[in-house]
């Protein structure tokens, strides 16, 4: 009770929930490397070596008995990675061993944080997506100087695993000979001064790009590939190309919003938590582990939360619940990755959300309501541990300002409808203002876990009453 007297009640409750999350995974409160006795689905040594000083741990990629392997400090190392800089302690406890970045703006802090967690870092260096920049001597000189500064500061850090030049420069037009020749120039710059760490680039899935890398950037040690629904085709793409080296999957997870089913008015339909778990389990086994003779590991996306078409699509954590002051909650996909990395489920798991319906119709049924129309939303959810569940509902406008290739996207406008209750059903009035909307539900247990689902719908554009405030009430408990 001394802790309660020293800490304000609000902070104390937040701390208790975070502690419950840690305990539910069967873990301690410190950030430590994975237990070497933990089951390893790949059959490779876990990352238990970390230099005690500031000397580098040498990393090489070798082909042994027809299979590519990373060797770190002389020991086999398979990347069990996360994309995202947050919650590294929870990642390490779940069995992850590496983190990948897209840029290097806080490289020193991240390397030290990873070091404290027994994790490594694939350090990204951002490169332009504009083809003409690779014809600009001033741009190229700035990048050469930036790389040199990073080399001087970080090449000997014991948590450094690899250098990564660019992210998806092929996505927006920089898939040119000049661009890849400059990537190769930077790779040579790094390798001439740092023989202890491989150099890669990261591309979006594209059948032509590996050929360009083979032709114009032959000094790269591997290629990272961002792939979602196309993950099952990566191995074939690589084998059909001129690129002969190893690859890693640098982003993967659920289907991308551009790949998902859409409503007739063009809005993507997001998978529910239960569907996302299936994606993560099946794809890791079939498309990553099954190809480990050439695939040297992966980084799941996203170990954190971001707005990209919705605030939940790629997010493996909910860091801000609507209208509720609660600490970070972990999604069911975190549990799935713990199983993938360690071979076992946590002692307490997140709620499993199967689907959400409006008037007994699923999202692919293209629901259109009239302004002010009453409707009933239902969510099918269950908890693997029979925990009591809490349902938080939120009605939001669809986003109008959209990012490209993962760029910043502002969270769309919230309506004055956030409802917190104990029932999986909701009676709601459609907004009076015509437009496109999305109803979200967050299903919480008492142990720091959350399941999610949402439903896009539209209000008849032919009716435009003045008010735009939706009214809502929970169904009675009877």
Short mmCIF file of C-alpha atoms in Angstrom, two decimals:
data_model
loop_
_atom_site.label_atom_id
_atom_site.label_comp_id
_atom_site.label_asym_id
_atom_site.label_seq_id
_atom_site.Cartn_x
_atom_site.Cartn_y
_atom_site.Cartn_z
CA UNK A 1 0.00 0.00 0.00
CA UNK A 2 3.03 2.29 0.17
CA UNK A 3 2.93 2.45 -3.62
CA UNK A 4 -0.65 3.69 -3.53
CA UNK A 5 0.23 6.49 -1.14
CA UNK A 6 3.11 7.71 -3.29
CA UNK A 7 1.43 7.51 -6.71
CA UNK A 8 -1.81 9.30 -7.70
CA UNK A 9 -4.78 6.97 -8.04
CA UNK A 10 -5.09 7.51 -11.81
CA UNK A 11 -1.44 6.63 -12.43
CA UNK A 12 -1.68 3.69 -10.04
CA UNK A 13 -4.58 2.17 -11.96
CA UNK A 14 -2.69 2.61 -15.24
CA UNK A 15 0.35 0.90 -13.75
CA UNK A 16 -1.78 -2.00 -12.50
CA UNK A 17 -3.22 -2.60 -15.97
CA UNK A 18 0.24 -2.53 -17.57
CA UNK A 19 1.46 -5.00 -14.91
CA UNK A 20 -1.52 -7.23 -15.65
CA UNK A 21 -0.57 -7.21 -19.32
CA UNK A 22 2.97 -8.29 -18.48
CA UNK A 23 1.82 -11.00 -16.06
CA UNK A 24 -0.72 -12.31 -18.57
CA UNK A 25 2.14 -13.06 -20.96
CA UNK A 26 4.00 -14.93 -18.24
CA UNK A 27 6.82 -12.41 -18.16
CA UNK A 28 8.72 -10.25 -15.71
CA UNK A 29 8.90 -6.52 -15.40
CA UNK A 30 12.41 -6.10 -16.81
CA UNK A 31 13.51 -5.91 -20.42
CA UNK A 32 15.70 -8.94 -21.10
CA UNK A 33 16.75 -11.19 -23.95
CA UNK A 34 14.67 -14.24 -24.84
CA UNK A 35 15.21 -17.38 -22.80
CA UNK A 36 17.55 -19.67 -24.78
CA UNK A 37 15.41 -22.63 -23.73
CA UNK A 38 12.28 -21.19 -25.35
CA UNK A 39 11.03 -23.37 -28.24
CA UNK A 40 12.29 -22.08 -31.58
CA UNK A 41 10.14 -22.94 -34.60
CA UNK A 42 13.02 -22.38 -37.02
CA UNK A 43 15.50 -24.51 -35.11
CA UNK A 44 18.10 -21.74 -35.03
CA UNK A 45 19.99 -20.27 -32.09
CA UNK A 46 18.23 -17.44 -30.28
CA UNK A 47 20.00 -14.06 -29.88
CA UNK A 48 21.61 -14.40 -26.47
CA UNK A 49 24.93 -12.72 -27.28
CA UNK A 50 25.32 -9.01 -26.63
CA UNK A 51 28.65 -7.26 -26.34
CA UNK A 52 29.25 -5.77 -22.89
CA UNK A 53 31.25 -2.88 -24.30
CA UNK A 54 31.02 -0.74 -27.40
CA UNK A 55 32.66 -3.23 -29.72
CA UNK A 56 30.59 -4.56 -32.64
CA UNK A 57 29.14 -8.05 -32.76
CA UNK A 58 30.15 -9.23 -36.26
CA UNK A 59 27.25 -10.14 -38.56
CA UNK A 60 27.63 -12.09 -41.78
CA UNK A 61 25.29 -13.74 -44.27
CA UNK A 62 26.49 -17.11 -45.55
CA UNK A 63 25.18 -19.84 -47.76
CA UNK A 64 25.65 -23.19 -46.04
CA UNK A 65 24.38 -26.48 -47.49
CA UNK A 66 22.28 -24.59 -50.01
CA UNK A 67 20.59 -22.35 -47.43
CA UNK A 68 21.25 -18.72 -46.53
CA UNK A 69 21.78 -17.89 -42.87
CA UNK A 70 22.67 -14.85 -40.84
CA UNK A 71 25.50 -15.45 -38.38
CA UNK A 72 25.81 -13.03 -35.50
CA UNK A 73 28.86 -13.41 -33.31
CA UNK A 74 29.46 -16.71 -35.10
CA UNK A 75 26.05 -18.12 -34.16
CA UNK A 76 23.03 -18.70 -36.47
CA UNK A 77 20.49 -15.91 -36.17
CA UNK A 78 17.00 -15.81 -37.66
CA UNK A 79 15.32 -12.40 -37.60
CA UNK A 80 12.15 -12.37 -35.50
CA UNK A 81 11.51 -8.71 -35.91
CA UNK A 82 9.08 -5.87 -35.38
CA UNK A 83 8.47 -2.75 -37.41
CA UNK A 84 7.95 0.10 -34.96
CA UNK A 85 10.01 1.77 -32.25
CA UNK A 86 7.57 1.39 -29.35
CA UNK A 87 7.09 -1.32 -26.71
CA UNK A 88 10.48 -3.00 -27.26
CA UNK A 89 10.38 -4.59 -23.81
CA UNK A 90 7.08 -6.30 -24.60
CA UNK A 91 8.47 -7.41 -27.97
CA UNK A 92 11.54 -8.98 -26.38
CA UNK A 93 9.44 -10.77 -23.80
CA UNK A 94 7.20 -12.14 -26.55
CA UNK A 95 10.22 -13.61 -28.35
CA UNK A 96 11.19 -10.91 -30.84
CA UNK A 97 14.90 -10.27 -31.33
CA UNK A 98 15.14 -7.30 -33.71
CA UNK A 99 13.57 -3.97 -34.67
CA UNK A 100 13.62 -2.28 -38.05
CA UNK A 101 13.54 1.46 -38.71
CA UNK A 102 12.68 3.50 -41.81
CA UNK A 103 15.00 6.39 -40.95
CA UNK A 104 17.87 7.13 -38.58
CA UNK A 105 16.83 10.35 -36.85
CA UNK A 106 17.05 8.85 -33.32
CA UNK A 107 19.43 6.00 -34.05
CA UNK A 108 21.56 6.40 -30.93
CA UNK A 109 18.64 6.26 -28.51
CA UNK A 110 17.03 3.34 -30.31
CA UNK A 111 20.25 1.32 -30.43
CA UNK A 112 20.72 1.80 -26.71
CA UNK A 113 17.09 0.92 -25.99
CA UNK A 114 17.41 -2.22 -28.10
CA UNK A 115 20.65 -3.09 -26.35
CA UNK A 116 18.91 -2.96 -22.99
CA UNK A 117 16.27 -5.35 -24.33
CA UNK A 118 18.72 -7.82 -25.86
CA UNK A 119 17.53 -6.88 -29.36
CA UNK A 120 19.23 -5.81 -32.57
CA UNK A 121 18.44 -3.02 -35.02
CA UNK A 122 18.25 -2.97 -38.79
CA UNK A 123 18.99 0.73 -39.17
CA UNK A 124 17.14 2.43 -42.00
CA UNK A 125 18.49 5.37 -43.98
CA UNK A 126 15.71 7.22 -45.78
CA UNK A 127 16.17 7.83 -49.51
CA UNK A 128 14.10 9.88 -51.93
CA UNK A 129 11.27 8.37 -53.97
CA UNK A 130 11.78 11.05 -56.67
CA UNK A 131 13.74 9.73 -59.65
CA UNK A 132 15.23 13.11 -60.55
CA UNK A 133 16.95 13.38 -57.17
CA UNK A 134 19.33 10.64 -58.26
CA UNK A 135 20.51 12.91 -61.07
CA UNK A 136 21.16 15.76 -58.61
CA UNK A 137 24.78 15.91 -57.36
CA UNK A 138 23.78 18.09 -54.40
CA UNK A 139 21.19 15.57 -53.18
CA UNK A 140 23.60 12.69 -53.55
CA UNK A 141 26.34 14.53 -51.68
CA UNK A 142 23.98 15.25 -48.80
CA UNK A 143 23.17 11.55 -48.55
CA UNK A 144 26.82 10.54 -48.73
CA UNK A 145 27.54 12.94 -45.86
CA UNK A 146 24.58 11.61 -43.87
CA UNK A 147 25.76 8.03 -44.30
CA UNK A 148 29.26 9.00 -43.23
CA UNK A 149 27.96 10.63 -40.07
CA UNK A 150 25.94 7.53 -39.23
CA UNK A 151 28.96 5.32 -39.85
CA UNK A 152 31.12 7.43 -37.58
CA UNK A 153 28.53 7.32 -34.81
CA UNK A 154 27.07 3.82 -34.93
CA UNK A 155 29.11 1.27 -36.88
CA UNK A 156 30.58 -0.21 -33.70
CA UNK A 157 27.37 -0.40 -31.70
CA UNK A 158 26.78 -3.96 -30.44
CA UNK A 159 23.04 -3.81 -31.24
CA UNK A 160 23.51 -2.93 -34.90
CA UNK A 161 22.47 -5.83 -37.14
CA UNK A 162 22.32 -4.38 -40.67
CA UNK A 163 22.16 -1.14 -42.60
CA UNK A 164 19.08 -0.60 -44.77
CA UNK A 165 19.21 1.88 -47.66
CA UNK A 166 15.82 3.35 -48.54
CA UNK A 167 12.27 2.13 -48.20
CA UNK A 168 10.21 1.39 -51.31
CA UNK A 169 11.97 3.87 -53.57
CA UNK A 170 10.56 1.77 -56.42
CA UNK A 171 6.98 2.52 -55.35
CA UNK A 172 6.74 6.07 -56.70
CA UNK A 173 9.03 6.06 -59.71
CA UNK A 174 12.63 5.81 -58.49
CA UNK A 175 13.09 2.29 -59.85
CA UNK A 176 15.73 3.56 -62.27
CA UNK A 177 19.31 2.60 -63.12
CA UNK A 178 20.57 5.89 -61.67
CA UNK A 179 18.75 5.33 -58.38
CA UNK A 180 20.04 1.80 -57.91
CA UNK A 181 23.55 2.78 -58.96
CA UNK A 182 23.54 5.38 -56.20
CA UNK A 183 22.19 2.82 -53.71
CA UNK A 184 25.11 0.62 -54.69
CA UNK A 185 27.51 3.55 -54.23
CA UNK A 186 26.22 4.04 -50.69
CA UNK A 187 26.48 0.31 -50.01
CA UNK A 188 30.11 0.37 -51.07
CA UNK A 189 30.73 3.40 -48.87
CA UNK A 190 29.36 1.51 -45.87
CA UNK A 191 31.08 -1.79 -46.58
CA UNK A 192 34.48 -0.14 -47.06
CA UNK A 193 34.34 1.17 -43.49
CA UNK A 194 32.14 -1.38 -41.75
CA UNK A 195 32.89 -4.98 -42.66
CA UNK A 196 30.89 -6.25 -39.67
CA UNK A 197 27.36 -5.47 -40.84
CA UNK A 198 25.50 -6.39 -44.06
CA UNK A 199 23.81 -3.76 -46.22
CA UNK A 200 20.35 -4.21 -47.69
CA UNK A 201 17.66 -2.16 -49.40
CA UNK A 202 13.90 -2.42 -48.90
CA UNK A 203 11.45 -2.52 -51.81
CA UNK A 204 7.73 -2.85 -52.28
CA UNK A 205 6.62 -6.02 -54.02
CA UNK A 206 7.33 -5.63 -57.74
CA UNK A 207 8.41 -8.28 -60.22
CA UNK A 208 10.83 -6.01 -62.12
CA UNK A 209 12.71 -4.45 -59.22
CA UNK A 210 14.83 -7.48 -58.19
CA UNK A 211 16.21 -7.56 -61.75
CA UNK A 212 17.20 -3.90 -61.49
CA UNK A 213 18.90 -4.52 -58.14
CA UNK A 214 20.83 -7.46 -59.61
CA UNK A 215 21.95 -5.31 -62.53
CA UNK A 216 22.73 -2.00 -60.83
CA UNK A 217 23.24 -2.71 -57.10
CA UNK A 218 25.22 -5.97 -56.98
CA UNK A 219 27.05 -5.06 -53.76
CA UNK A 220 23.93 -5.33 -51.60
CA UNK A 221 23.99 -8.37 -49.31
CA UNK A 222 20.23 -9.01 -49.35
CA UNK A 223 16.97 -7.39 -50.32
CA UNK A 224 14.10 -6.59 -47.98
CA UNK A 225 10.59 -6.91 -49.39
CA UNK A 226 7.40 -5.35 -48.06
CA UNK A 227 4.52 -7.67 -48.89
CA UNK A 228 1.04 -8.21 -47.53
CA UNK A 229 -1.46 -10.20 -49.62
CA UNK A 230 1.40 -10.71 -52.09
CA UNK A 231 3.55 -12.42 -49.43
CA UNK A 232 2.74 -15.86 -50.83
CA UNK A 233 4.21 -14.81 -54.19
CA UNK A 234 7.52 -13.40 -52.93
CA UNK A 235 9.53 -16.62 -53.21
CA UNK A 236 8.39 -17.20 -56.79
CA UNK A 237 9.15 -13.57 -57.68
CA UNK A 238 12.69 -13.88 -56.31
CA UNK A 239 13.38 -17.22 -57.99
CA UNK A 240 12.12 -15.93 -61.34
CA UNK A 241 14.39 -12.87 -61.13
CA UNK A 242 18.10 -12.34 -61.74
CA UNK A 243 18.68 -11.64 -58.05
CA UNK A 244 20.53 -14.60 -56.56
CA UNK A 245 20.98 -13.57 -52.93
CA UNK A 246 18.85 -13.96 -49.81
CA UNK A 247 15.83 -11.88 -48.92
CA UNK A 248 13.91 -10.90 -45.81
CA UNK A 249 10.34 -9.73 -45.35
CA UNK A 250 10.60 -6.21 -43.97
CA UNK A 251 6.86 -5.52 -43.66
CA UNK A 252 4.03 -8.03 -43.51
CA UNK A 253 0.76 -8.68 -41.70
CA UNK A 254 -2.87 -8.45 -42.77
CA UNK A 255 -3.92 -7.67 -46.33
CA UNK A 256 -3.14 -4.08 -47.25
CA UNK A 257 -6.07 -1.69 -47.50
CA UNK A 258 -5.41 -1.45 -51.26
CA UNK A 259 -5.74 -5.27 -51.52
CA UNK A 260 -8.85 -5.77 -49.37
CA UNK A 261 -12.45 -6.09 -50.48
CA UNK A 262 -14.19 -2.75 -50.88
CA UNK A 263 -17.67 -1.38 -50.56
CA UNK A 264 -19.40 -0.34 -53.77
CA UNK A 265 -18.44 3.26 -52.95
CA UNK A 266 -14.76 2.33 -52.71
CA UNK A 267 -13.98 2.04 -48.99
CA UNK A 268 -11.82 -0.91 -47.85
CA UNK A 269 -13.31 -3.50 -45.51
CA UNK A 270 -10.98 -4.18 -42.58
CA UNK A 271 -10.53 -7.72 -41.22
CA UNK A 272 -11.65 -8.37 -37.65
CA UNK A 273 -9.24 -9.35 -34.88
CA UNK A 274 -9.94 -13.05 -35.36
CA UNK A 275 -9.23 -12.80 -39.08
CA UNK A 276 -6.01 -10.90 -38.39
CA UNK A 277 -4.79 -13.64 -36.05
CA UNK A 278 -5.39 -16.19 -38.80
CA UNK A 279 -3.40 -14.04 -41.26
CA UNK A 280 -0.44 -13.78 -38.86
CA UNK A 281 -0.33 -17.47 -37.94
CA UNK A 282 -0.84 -18.87 -41.43
CA UNK A 283 1.45 -16.48 -43.29
CA UNK A 284 4.31 -16.83 -40.83
CA UNK A 285 4.29 -20.60 -41.14
CA UNK A 286 3.60 -20.89 -44.87
CA UNK A 287 5.46 -17.90 -46.32
CA UNK A 288 8.29 -17.12 -43.90
CA UNK A 289 9.34 -20.27 -42.01
CA UNK A 290 8.68 -22.51 -45.00
CA UNK A 291 11.12 -20.42 -47.06
CA UNK A 292 13.85 -20.12 -44.42
CA UNK A 293 16.44 -21.63 -46.77
CA UNK A 294 16.43 -18.27 -48.57
CA UNK A 295 14.36 -16.00 -46.33
CA UNK A 296 16.55 -14.88 -43.43
CA UNK A 297 13.73 -13.49 -41.30
CA UNK A 298 11.00 -10.89 -41.10
CA UNK A 299 9.68 -7.73 -39.44
CA UNK A 300 5.95 -7.72 -38.68
CA UNK A 301 4.04 -4.45 -39.19
CA UNK A 302 3.06 -2.51 -37.09
CA UNK A 303 4.27 -2.93 -33.50
CA UNK A 304 2.42 0.17 -32.35
CA UNK A 305 -0.54 2.22 -33.61
CA UNK A 306 -0.99 4.47 -36.61
CA UNK A 307 -3.77 5.97 -38.66
CA UNK A 308 -3.72 4.45 -42.14
CA UNK A 309 -7.25 4.32 -43.56
CA UNK A 310 -8.34 3.44 -40.02
CA UNK A 311 -6.60 3.72 -36.62
CA UNK A 312 -6.74 -0.07 -36.23
CA UNK A 313 -5.93 -1.62 -39.62
CA UNK A 314 -2.23 -2.34 -39.10
CA UNK A 315 -2.01 -1.46 -35.41
CA UNK A 316 -0.94 -4.27 -33.07
CA UNK A 317 -1.48 -2.01 -30.06
CA UNK A 318 -4.17 0.54 -29.26
CA UNK A 319 -2.33 3.40 -27.65
CA UNK A 320 -5.35 5.72 -27.45
CA UNK A 321 -8.87 4.50 -26.86
CA UNK A 322 -11.67 6.88 -27.85
CA UNK A 323 -13.00 8.88 -24.93
CA UNK A 324 -11.35 6.65 -22.32
CA UNK A 325 -8.20 7.22 -20.31
CA UNK A 326 -6.59 3.77 -20.32
CA UNK A 327 -2.98 2.73 -20.90
CA UNK A 328 -1.78 0.87 -23.97
CA UNK A 329 -3.73 -2.27 -24.82
CA UNK A 330 -2.34 -5.17 -26.85
CA UNK A 331 -4.27 -6.62 -29.77
CA UNK A 332 -4.78 -10.30 -30.50
CA UNK A 333 -2.09 -10.14 -33.19
CA UNK A 334 0.49 -9.63 -30.42
CA UNK A 335 -0.55 -13.00 -29.00
CA UNK A 336 -0.26 -14.55 -32.47
CA UNK A 337 3.28 -13.25 -32.91
CA UNK A 338 4.26 -14.56 -29.49
CA UNK A 339 3.12 -17.97 -30.68
CA UNK A 340 5.05 -17.56 -33.94
CA UNK A 341 8.26 -16.48 -32.22
CA UNK A 342 8.24 -18.68 -29.11
CA UNK A 343 5.95 -21.60 -29.91
CA UNK A 344 3.47 -20.90 -27.11
CA UNK A 345 0.49 -18.72 -26.27
CA UNK A 346 0.54 -16.23 -23.38
CA UNK A 347 -1.18 -17.24 -20.14
CA UNK A 348 -3.96 -14.73 -20.83
CA UNK A 349 -5.05 -13.83 -24.35
CA UNK A 350 -6.85 -10.96 -26.03
CA UNK A 351 -10.56 -11.16 -26.89
CA UNK A 352 -11.31 -12.69 -30.28
CA UNK A 353 -13.67 -10.58 -32.38
CA UNK A 354 -15.20 -12.54 -35.23
CA UNK A 355 -17.40 -9.97 -37.00
CA UNK A 356 -19.56 -6.90 -36.68
CA UNK A 357 -22.97 -6.49 -38.34
CA UNK A 358 -25.47 -3.70 -38.91
CA UNK A 359 -29.08 -4.83 -39.08
CA UNK A 360 -27.74 -8.39 -39.39
CA UNK A 361 -25.77 -7.51 -42.56
CA UNK A 362 -22.01 -7.79 -42.92
CA UNK A 363 -19.80 -5.00 -44.24
CA UNK A 364 -19.54 -6.53 -47.71
CA UNK A 365 -23.30 -6.14 -47.93
CA UNK A 366 -22.81 -2.42 -48.73
CA UNK A 367 -25.09 -0.93 -46.11
CA UNK A 368 -26.65 2.44 -46.93
CA UNK A 369 -28.86 4.16 -44.36
CA UNK A 370 -31.13 7.14 -44.58
CA UNK A 371 -30.40 10.22 -42.44
CA UNK A 372 -31.48 9.61 -38.85
CA UNK A 373 -32.45 6.00 -39.51
CA UNK A 374 -32.38 3.70 -36.48
CA UNK A 375 -30.15 0.65 -36.77
CA UNK A 376 -28.75 -2.11 -34.58
CA UNK A 377 -25.07 -3.05 -34.53
CA UNK A 378 -23.89 -6.37 -33.09
CA UNK A 379 -20.42 -7.76 -32.52
CA UNK A 380 -19.62 -11.46 -32.21
CA UNK A 381 -16.78 -11.71 -29.69
CA UNK A 382 -15.48 -14.21 -27.14
CA UNK A 383 -12.60 -14.34 -24.73
CA UNK A 384 -10.31 -17.42 -24.76
CA UNK A 385 -10.00 -17.15 -20.95
CA UNK A 386 -13.67 -16.36 -20.27
CA UNK A 387 -12.78 -12.90 -18.99
CA UNK A 388 -15.58 -10.40 -18.65
CA UNK A 389 -15.74 -8.08 -21.64
CA UNK A 390 -16.23 -4.36 -22.05
CA UNK A 391 -17.45 -2.83 -25.33
CA UNK A 392 -16.41 0.63 -26.45
CA UNK A 393 -18.16 1.90 -29.59
CA UNK A 394 -17.09 4.87 -31.70
CA UNK A 395 -18.64 6.44 -34.78
CA UNK A 396 -16.23 8.25 -37.10
CA UNK A 397 -16.29 9.92 -40.47
CA UNK A 398 -14.30 8.24 -43.22
CA UNK A 399 -10.94 9.96 -43.84
CA UNK A 400 -10.76 12.46 -46.68
CA UNK A 401 -7.03 13.19 -46.50
CA UNK A 402 -5.24 9.96 -47.41
CA UNK A 403 -1.55 9.09 -47.20
CA UNK A 404 0.43 7.35 -49.92
CA UNK A 405 2.76 4.42 -49.28
CA UNK A 406 2.40 4.71 -45.51
CA UNK A 407 2.92 8.48 -45.33
CA UNK A 408 1.26 10.56 -42.62
CA UNK A 409 -2.50 10.48 -42.59
CA UNK A 410 -4.52 12.56 -40.10
CA UNK A 411 -7.09 10.81 -37.98
CA UNK A 412 -10.56 11.58 -39.40
CA UNK A 413 -13.14 13.64 -37.57
CA UNK A 414 -14.88 12.07 -34.60
CA UNK A 415 -18.63 12.38 -34.11
CA UNK A 416 -20.03 12.92 -30.63
CA UNK A 417 -20.65 9.21 -30.24
CA UNK A 418 -18.44 7.18 -27.91
CA UNK A 419 -20.34 4.59 -25.91
CA UNK A 420 -18.86 2.43 -23.18
CA UNK A 421 -20.84 -0.54 -21.95
CA UNK A 422 -21.10 -4.24 -21.23
CA UNK A 423 -23.32 -5.28 -24.12
CA UNK A 424 -22.28 -6.60 -27.57
CA UNK A 425 -25.23 -4.76 -29.15
CA UNK A 426 -25.88 -1.12 -29.84
CA UNK A 427 -28.95 0.81 -30.96
CA UNK A 428 -27.92 3.86 -32.94
CA UNK A 429 -29.35 6.59 -35.12
CA UNK A 430 -27.55 7.24 -38.40
CA UNK A 431 -26.04 10.72 -38.75
CA UNK A 432 -28.35 13.32 -40.24
CA UNK A 433 -25.58 14.51 -42.54
CA UNK A 434 -25.13 12.52 -45.74
CA UNK A 435 -21.70 11.00 -46.19
CA UNK A 436 -19.47 8.03 -45.43
CA UNK A 437 -18.96 6.73 -41.90
CA UNK A 438 -17.40 3.85 -40.02
CA UNK A 439 -18.55 2.30 -36.75
CA UNK A 440 -15.75 0.90 -34.57
CA UNK A 441 -15.95 -1.46 -31.61
CA UNK A 442 -13.14 -2.10 -29.13
CA UNK A 443 -13.65 -5.23 -27.02
CA UNK A 444 -11.61 -5.08 -23.81
CA UNK A 445 -10.82 -7.62 -21.12
CA UNK A 446 -9.46 -6.71 -17.68
CA UNK A 447 -5.88 -7.68 -18.50
CA UNK A 448 -4.69 -5.04 -20.95
CA UNK A 449 -5.93 -6.71 -24.14
CA UNK A 450 -8.28 -5.58 -26.88
CA UNK A 451 -10.07 -6.99 -29.91
CA UNK A 452 -11.31 -4.75 -32.71
CA UNK A 453 -13.70 -4.62 -35.65
CA UNK A 454 -15.33 -1.89 -37.70
CA UNK A 455 -18.07 -1.44 -40.26
CA UNK A 456 -18.11 1.10 -43.12
CA UNK A 457 -21.51 2.43 -44.17
CA UNK A 458 -22.92 5.44 -45.96
CA UNK A 459 -25.85 7.75 -45.42
CA UNK A 460 -28.09 8.38 -48.43
CA UNK A 461 -26.53 11.33 -50.29
CA UNK A 462 -29.92 12.48 -51.58
CA UNK A 463 -31.03 13.72 -48.15
CA UNK A 464 -29.11 16.56 -46.51
CA UNK A 465 -30.79 17.73 -43.27
CA UNK A 466 -29.03 20.49 -41.39
CA UNK A 467 -27.82 18.76 -38.24
CA UNK A 468 -24.88 16.37 -38.34
CA UNK A 469 -24.91 15.05 -34.78
CA UNK A 470 -25.77 11.38 -34.33
CA UNK A 471 -27.68 10.25 -31.24
CA UNK A 472 -27.04 6.91 -29.57
CA UNK A 473 -28.20 4.80 -26.65
CA UNK A 474 -27.12 1.41 -25.38
CA UNK A 475 -29.65 -1.37 -25.62
CA UNK A 476 -31.14 -2.26 -22.27
CA UNK A 477 -29.68 -5.18 -20.38
CA UNK A 478 -32.96 -7.02 -20.56
#
